[in-house]
Amino acid sequence: MKIKGLTVIFVLTSIITFWINFIDFKFNAFWIFSNKADKAETVIDNLCLSYIAGYIFYFLNVYLVEKQEKKSILPYISFKTNLIISNSNHIIKVLKQDVHLKEFYPALKEFEELLKYDNVKDLKIYNYENHNLVSFLMIRRNSTVKTINKILKSGKHVDDELKSILFSLKDSLFLKKGFAFNLPTFDIKKFPDYDLVFFKYFQDIERLDLYFHKNFKKYYLLNYPKHYRRKLAGKLKC
């Protein structure tokens, strides 16, 4: 149960405890508790006090500690998660030769076109002008694998959903060491044979992108000065 639900119960038990100890209208006013009102009050009061004590312990020693941990750890994890997304989207910008691209997740049919030899043979690699597509993909592959490993080592704040996406990425053929275009000797004429590999990988990147905007956006902004956060938040909506 989330802290809000626990807090509601805490408020109710506090009210009941106050009522039993400080208000004259007691359980003996109800016929069902006739001759047993004192016992009922004692049992209920003890249960309420036990819950109140447990809630205060949990709030101070678990909830506040985890909240503080999240403020320091989740900005780091969110930054690394966004790095994977940005680096992967850079690949689509290169394939489409559009540095201002906003739509990063092509359908399978579109990958078939993007990976044809006529498209990939003379691509301009933005920010990596001295590299061809194969060497650029290998750089992106190595960076992504390292970043995934760093996130997975971040501890308990990497939840099951995020782990599932990251392990799916890590196990993909797209990032497999020595596989096809992850070798410097790869023949670029063979890129069309791997359209499905690209498509499945970017399906996982899209899942990661959705997860980021749902869970990490507010923590990602904490990596930057306050005066820049509003401007950055607007960019993240795009």
Tab-separated table of C-alpha atoms in Angstrom:
chain	number	residue	atom	x	y	z
A	1	MET	CA	0.000	0.000	0.000
A	2	LYS	CA	1.292	3.488	-0.859
A	3	ILE	CA	2.045	6.077	1.801
A	4	LYS	CA	-1.233	7.931	1.104
A	5	GLY	CA	-3.284	4.859	1.998
A	6	LEU	CA	-1.200	4.207	5.111
A	7	THR	CA	-1.612	7.847	6.132
A	8	VAL	CA	-5.409	7.649	5.814
A	9	ILE	CA	-5.426	4.637	8.150
A	10	PHE	CA	-3.081	6.503	10.514
A	11	VAL	CA	-5.502	9.453	10.697
A	12	LEU	CA	-8.459	7.138	11.341
A	13	THR	CA	-6.673	5.202	14.091
A	14	SER	CA	-5.566	8.482	15.694
A	15	ILE	CA	-9.171	9.721	15.719
A	16	ILE	CA	-10.384	6.457	17.263
A	17	THR	CA	-7.671	6.577	19.942
A	18	PHE	CA	-8.540	10.194	20.775
A	19	TRP	CA	-12.225	9.285	20.969
A	20	ILE	CA	-11.660	6.337	23.316
A	21	ASN	CA	-9.392	8.274	25.674
A	22	PHE	CA	-10.821	11.798	25.671
A	23	ILE	CA	-14.521	11.719	24.692
A	24	ASP	CA	-17.244	10.634	27.102
A	25	PHE	CA	-19.453	9.029	24.459
A	26	LYS	CA	-18.155	5.446	24.637
A	27	PHE	CA	-18.895	2.017	23.206
A	28	ASN	CA	-21.291	1.228	26.072
A	29	ALA	CA	-23.807	3.467	24.294
A	30	PHE	CA	-24.201	0.677	21.740
A	31	TRP	CA	-26.251	-2.364	22.802
A	32	ILE	CA	-23.898	-4.766	21.055
A	33	PHE	CA	-21.140	-3.826	23.551
A	34	SER	CA	-23.292	-4.061	26.677
A	35	ASN	CA	-21.196	-5.271	29.662
A	36	LYS	CA	-18.152	-5.580	27.374
A	37	ALA	CA	-17.521	-1.959	26.415
A	38	ASP	CA	-14.363	-1.590	28.501
A	39	LYS	CA	-12.778	-4.693	26.992
A	40	ALA	CA	-13.712	-3.623	23.470
A	41	GLU	CA	-12.272	-0.164	24.039
A	42	THR	CA	-9.030	-1.619	25.445
A	43	VAL	CA	-8.572	-4.026	22.515
A	44	ILE	CA	-9.361	-1.416	19.853
A	45	ASP	CA	-7.234	1.227	21.585
A	46	ASN	CA	-4.248	-1.150	21.759
A	47	LEU	CA	-4.602	-2.065	18.103
A	48	CYS	CA	-4.800	1.590	17.095
A	49	LEU	CA	-1.783	2.527	19.233
A	50	SER	CA	0.197	-0.356	17.728
A	51	TYR	CA	-0.603	0.840	14.223
A	52	ILE	CA	0.237	4.450	15.101
A	53	ALA	CA	3.614	3.384	16.529
A	54	GLY	CA	4.305	1.215	13.463
A	55	TYR	CA	3.344	4.017	11.075
A	56	ILE	CA	5.603	6.555	12.807
A	57	PHE	CA	8.517	4.079	12.706
A	58	TYR	CA	7.896	3.339	9.012
A	59	PHE	CA	7.526	7.024	8.124
A	60	LEU	CA	10.741	8.078	9.850
A	61	ASN	CA	12.975	5.082	9.137
A	62	VAL	CA	11.744	3.837	5.761
A	63	TYR	CA	9.655	6.368	3.838
A	64	LEU	CA	11.775	9.469	4.545
A	65	VAL	CA	15.020	7.536	3.983
A	66	GLU	CA	13.805	6.151	0.634
A	67	LYS	CA	12.516	9.582	-0.386
A	68	GLN	CA	15.942	11.077	0.275
A	69	GLU	CA	17.632	8.224	-1.603
A	70	LYS	CA	15.369	8.799	-4.600
A	71	LYS	CA	16.354	12.474	-4.707
A	72	SER	CA	20.002	11.474	-5.081
A	73	ILE	CA	19.782	8.205	-7.061
A	74	LEU	CA	16.830	8.650	-9.434
A	75	PRO	CA	18.218	11.799	-11.121
A	76	TYR	CA	21.307	9.733	-11.972
A	77	ILE	CA	19.251	6.771	-13.254
A	78	SER	CA	16.938	9.082	-15.216
A	79	PHE	CA	19.923	10.816	-16.825
A	80	LYS	CA	21.426	7.493	-17.892
A	81	THR	CA	18.056	6.262	-19.177
A	82	ASN	CA	17.602	9.382	-21.282
A	83	LEU	CA	21.155	8.937	-22.562
A	84	ILE	CA	20.236	5.510	-23.988
A	85	ILE	CA	17.141	6.981	-25.653
A	86	SER	CA	19.009	9.983	-27.084
A	87	ASN	CA	21.899	7.901	-28.391
A	88	SER	CA	19.505	5.465	-30.061
A	89	ASN	CA	17.436	8.273	-31.578
A	90	HIS	CA	20.667	9.720	-32.961
A	91	ILE	CA	20.875	6.601	-35.122
A	92	ILE	CA	17.440	7.307	-36.642
A	93	LYS	CA	18.413	10.938	-37.275
A	94	VAL	CA	21.420	9.675	-39.211
A	95	LEU	CA	19.421	7.105	-41.182
A	96	LYS	CA	16.812	9.729	-42.078
A	97	GLN	CA	19.398	12.494	-42.487
A	98	ASP	CA	17.306	14.841	-40.384
A	99	VAL	CA	19.023	16.449	-37.387
A	100	HIS	CA	15.728	18.052	-36.270
A	101	LEU	CA	13.729	14.823	-36.414
A	102	LYS	CA	10.884	14.382	-33.883
A	103	GLU	CA	9.520	10.935	-34.848
A	104	PHE	CA	12.085	8.278	-33.920
A	105	TYR	CA	10.340	4.919	-34.211
A	106	PRO	CA	9.917	3.751	-37.826
A	107	ALA	CA	7.678	0.851	-38.797
A	108	LEU	CA	9.269	-2.309	-40.202
A	109	LYS	CA	8.490	-1.244	-43.785
A	110	GLU	CA	10.278	2.055	-43.236
A	111	PHE	CA	13.370	0.297	-41.916
A	112	GLU	CA	13.397	-1.765	-45.097
A	113	GLU	CA	13.792	1.493	-47.045
A	114	LEU	CA	16.178	3.205	-44.638
A	115	LEU	CA	18.637	0.276	-44.670
A	116	LYS	CA	18.871	-0.095	-48.437
A	117	TYR	CA	22.347	0.317	-49.862
A	118	ASP	CA	21.439	3.464	-51.799
A	119	ASN	CA	20.479	5.134	-48.528
A	120	VAL	CA	23.314	3.966	-46.260
A	121	LYS	CA	26.307	4.231	-48.621
A	122	ASP	CA	26.796	8.006	-48.356
A	123	LEU	CA	25.204	8.889	-45.031
A	124	LYS	CA	26.443	11.939	-43.164
A	125	ILE	CA	27.069	10.883	-39.541
A	126	TYR	CA	26.144	13.908	-37.433
A	127	ASN	CA	28.851	14.694	-34.814
A	128	TYR	CA	30.852	11.696	-36.060
A	129	GLU	CA	31.851	12.925	-39.509
A	130	ASN	CA	35.044	10.826	-39.557
A	131	HIS	CA	33.096	7.576	-39.147
A	132	ASN	CA	31.014	5.453	-41.487
A	133	LEU	CA	27.693	3.934	-40.432
A	134	VAL	CA	29.249	0.668	-39.211
A	135	SER	CA	31.847	2.272	-36.946
A	136	PHE	CA	29.224	4.747	-35.702
A	137	LEU	CA	26.855	1.897	-34.760
A	138	MET	CA	29.676	0.143	-32.917
A	139	ILE	CA	30.368	3.310	-30.900
A	140	ARG	CA	26.696	3.611	-30.046
A	141	ARG	CA	26.530	-0.106	-29.186
A	142	ASN	CA	29.458	0.062	-26.741
A	143	SER	CA	28.134	3.220	-25.081
A	144	THR	CA	24.621	1.788	-24.688
A	145	VAL	CA	25.782	-1.504	-23.174
A	146	LYS	CA	27.966	0.344	-20.642
A	147	THR	CA	25.085	2.655	-19.706
A	148	ILE	CA	22.645	-0.258	-19.271
A	149	ASN	CA	25.113	-1.973	-16.940
A	150	LYS	CA	25.522	1.212	-14.877
A	151	ILE	CA	21.758	1.539	-14.453
A	152	LEU	CA	21.347	-2.109	-13.457
A	153	LYS	CA	24.024	-1.652	-10.780
A	154	SER	CA	22.160	1.307	-9.268
A	155	GLY	CA	20.286	-0.810	-6.732
A	156	LYS	CA	16.723	-1.238	-5.527
A	157	HIS	CA	15.349	1.866	-7.265
A	158	VAL	CA	15.555	0.098	-10.637
A	159	ASP	CA	12.068	-1.432	-10.652
A	160	ASP	CA	10.936	-4.624	-12.397
A	161	GLU	CA	9.471	-2.806	-15.409
A	162	LEU	CA	12.687	-0.927	-16.091
A	163	LYS	CA	14.782	-4.068	-15.551
A	164	SER	CA	12.608	-5.934	-18.049
A	165	ILE	CA	13.160	-3.277	-20.724
A	166	LEU	CA	16.896	-3.014	-20.073
A	167	PHE	CA	17.459	-6.772	-20.144
A	168	SER	CA	15.465	-6.995	-23.378
A	169	LEU	CA	17.730	-4.332	-24.889
A	170	LYS	CA	20.873	-5.966	-23.546
A	171	ASP	CA	19.877	-9.367	-24.976
A	172	SER	CA	18.918	-7.955	-28.381
A	173	LEU	CA	20.838	-8.908	-31.503
A	174	PHE	CA	21.271	-5.198	-32.163
A	175	LEU	CA	23.664	-4.945	-29.192
A	176	LYS	CA	25.182	-8.416	-29.467
A	177	LYS	CA	28.965	-8.217	-29.520
A	178	GLY	CA	30.463	-9.396	-32.810
A	179	PHE	CA	27.065	-9.719	-34.493
A	180	ALA	CA	26.772	-8.597	-38.126
A	181	PHE	CA	27.072	-4.780	-38.190
A	182	ASN	CA	28.862	-4.870	-34.825
A	183	LEU	CA	31.968	-5.979	-36.698
A	184	PRO	CA	34.222	-3.486	-38.542
A	185	THR	CA	34.380	-5.813	-41.571
A	186	PHE	CA	30.583	-5.797	-42.090
A	187	ASP	CA	29.472	-5.281	-45.698
A	188	ILE	CA	26.981	-2.363	-45.718
A	189	LYS	CA	25.175	-3.948	-48.670
A	190	LYS	CA	23.828	-6.508	-46.178
A	191	PHE	CA	22.060	-3.957	-43.959
A	192	PRO	CA	18.616	-4.686	-45.495
A	193	ASP	CA	18.857	-8.254	-44.117
A	194	TYR	CA	18.697	-6.836	-40.580
A	195	ASP	CA	15.638	-4.600	-40.802
A	196	LEU	CA	13.793	-6.765	-38.247
A	197	VAL	CA	16.731	-6.512	-35.819
A	198	PHE	CA	16.560	-2.713	-36.024
A	199	PHE	CA	12.785	-2.698	-35.723
A	200	LYS	CA	12.672	-4.888	-32.583
A	201	TYR	CA	15.442	-2.913	-30.915
A	202	PHE	CA	13.678	0.385	-31.454
A	203	GLN	CA	10.426	-1.105	-30.184
A	204	ASP	CA	12.238	-1.581	-26.865
A	205	ILE	CA	13.659	1.940	-27.068
A	206	GLU	CA	10.143	3.254	-27.541
A	207	ARG	CA	9.043	1.324	-24.440
A	208	LEU	CA	11.953	2.870	-22.558
A	209	ASP	CA	10.976	6.311	-23.824
A	210	LEU	CA	7.403	5.878	-22.559
A	211	TYR	CA	8.709	4.608	-19.205
A	212	PHE	CA	11.017	7.620	-18.925
A	213	HIS	CA	8.232	10.156	-19.476
A	214	LYS	CA	5.927	8.333	-17.067
A	215	ASN	CA	8.391	7.763	-14.213
A	216	PHE	CA	11.619	9.731	-14.630
A	217	LYS	CA	10.906	13.097	-16.214
A	218	LYS	CA	10.653	15.022	-12.906
A	219	TYR	CA	13.847	13.396	-11.592
A	220	TYR	CA	15.722	14.069	-14.837
A	221	LEU	CA	15.064	17.794	-14.467
A	222	LEU	CA	16.814	17.765	-11.073
A	223	ASN	CA	20.116	17.276	-12.900
A	224	TYR	CA	19.908	20.880	-14.108
A	225	PRO	CA	19.769	24.357	-12.497
A	226	LYS	CA	16.296	25.604	-11.516
A	227	HIS	CA	16.292	28.429	-14.069
A	228	TYR	CA	16.782	25.909	-16.909
A	229	ARG	CA	14.255	23.252	-15.816
A	230	ARG	CA	11.132	24.873	-17.255
A	231	LYS	CA	12.770	25.297	-20.659
A	232	LEU	CA	14.033	21.706	-20.582
A	233	ALA	CA	10.599	20.406	-19.513
A	234	GLY	CA	9.145	21.970	-22.661
A	235	LYS	CA	11.714	20.190	-24.816
A	236	LEU	CA	10.955	16.840	-23.177
A	237	LYS	CA	7.300	17.148	-24.162
A	238	CYS	CA	8.257	17.160	-27.844
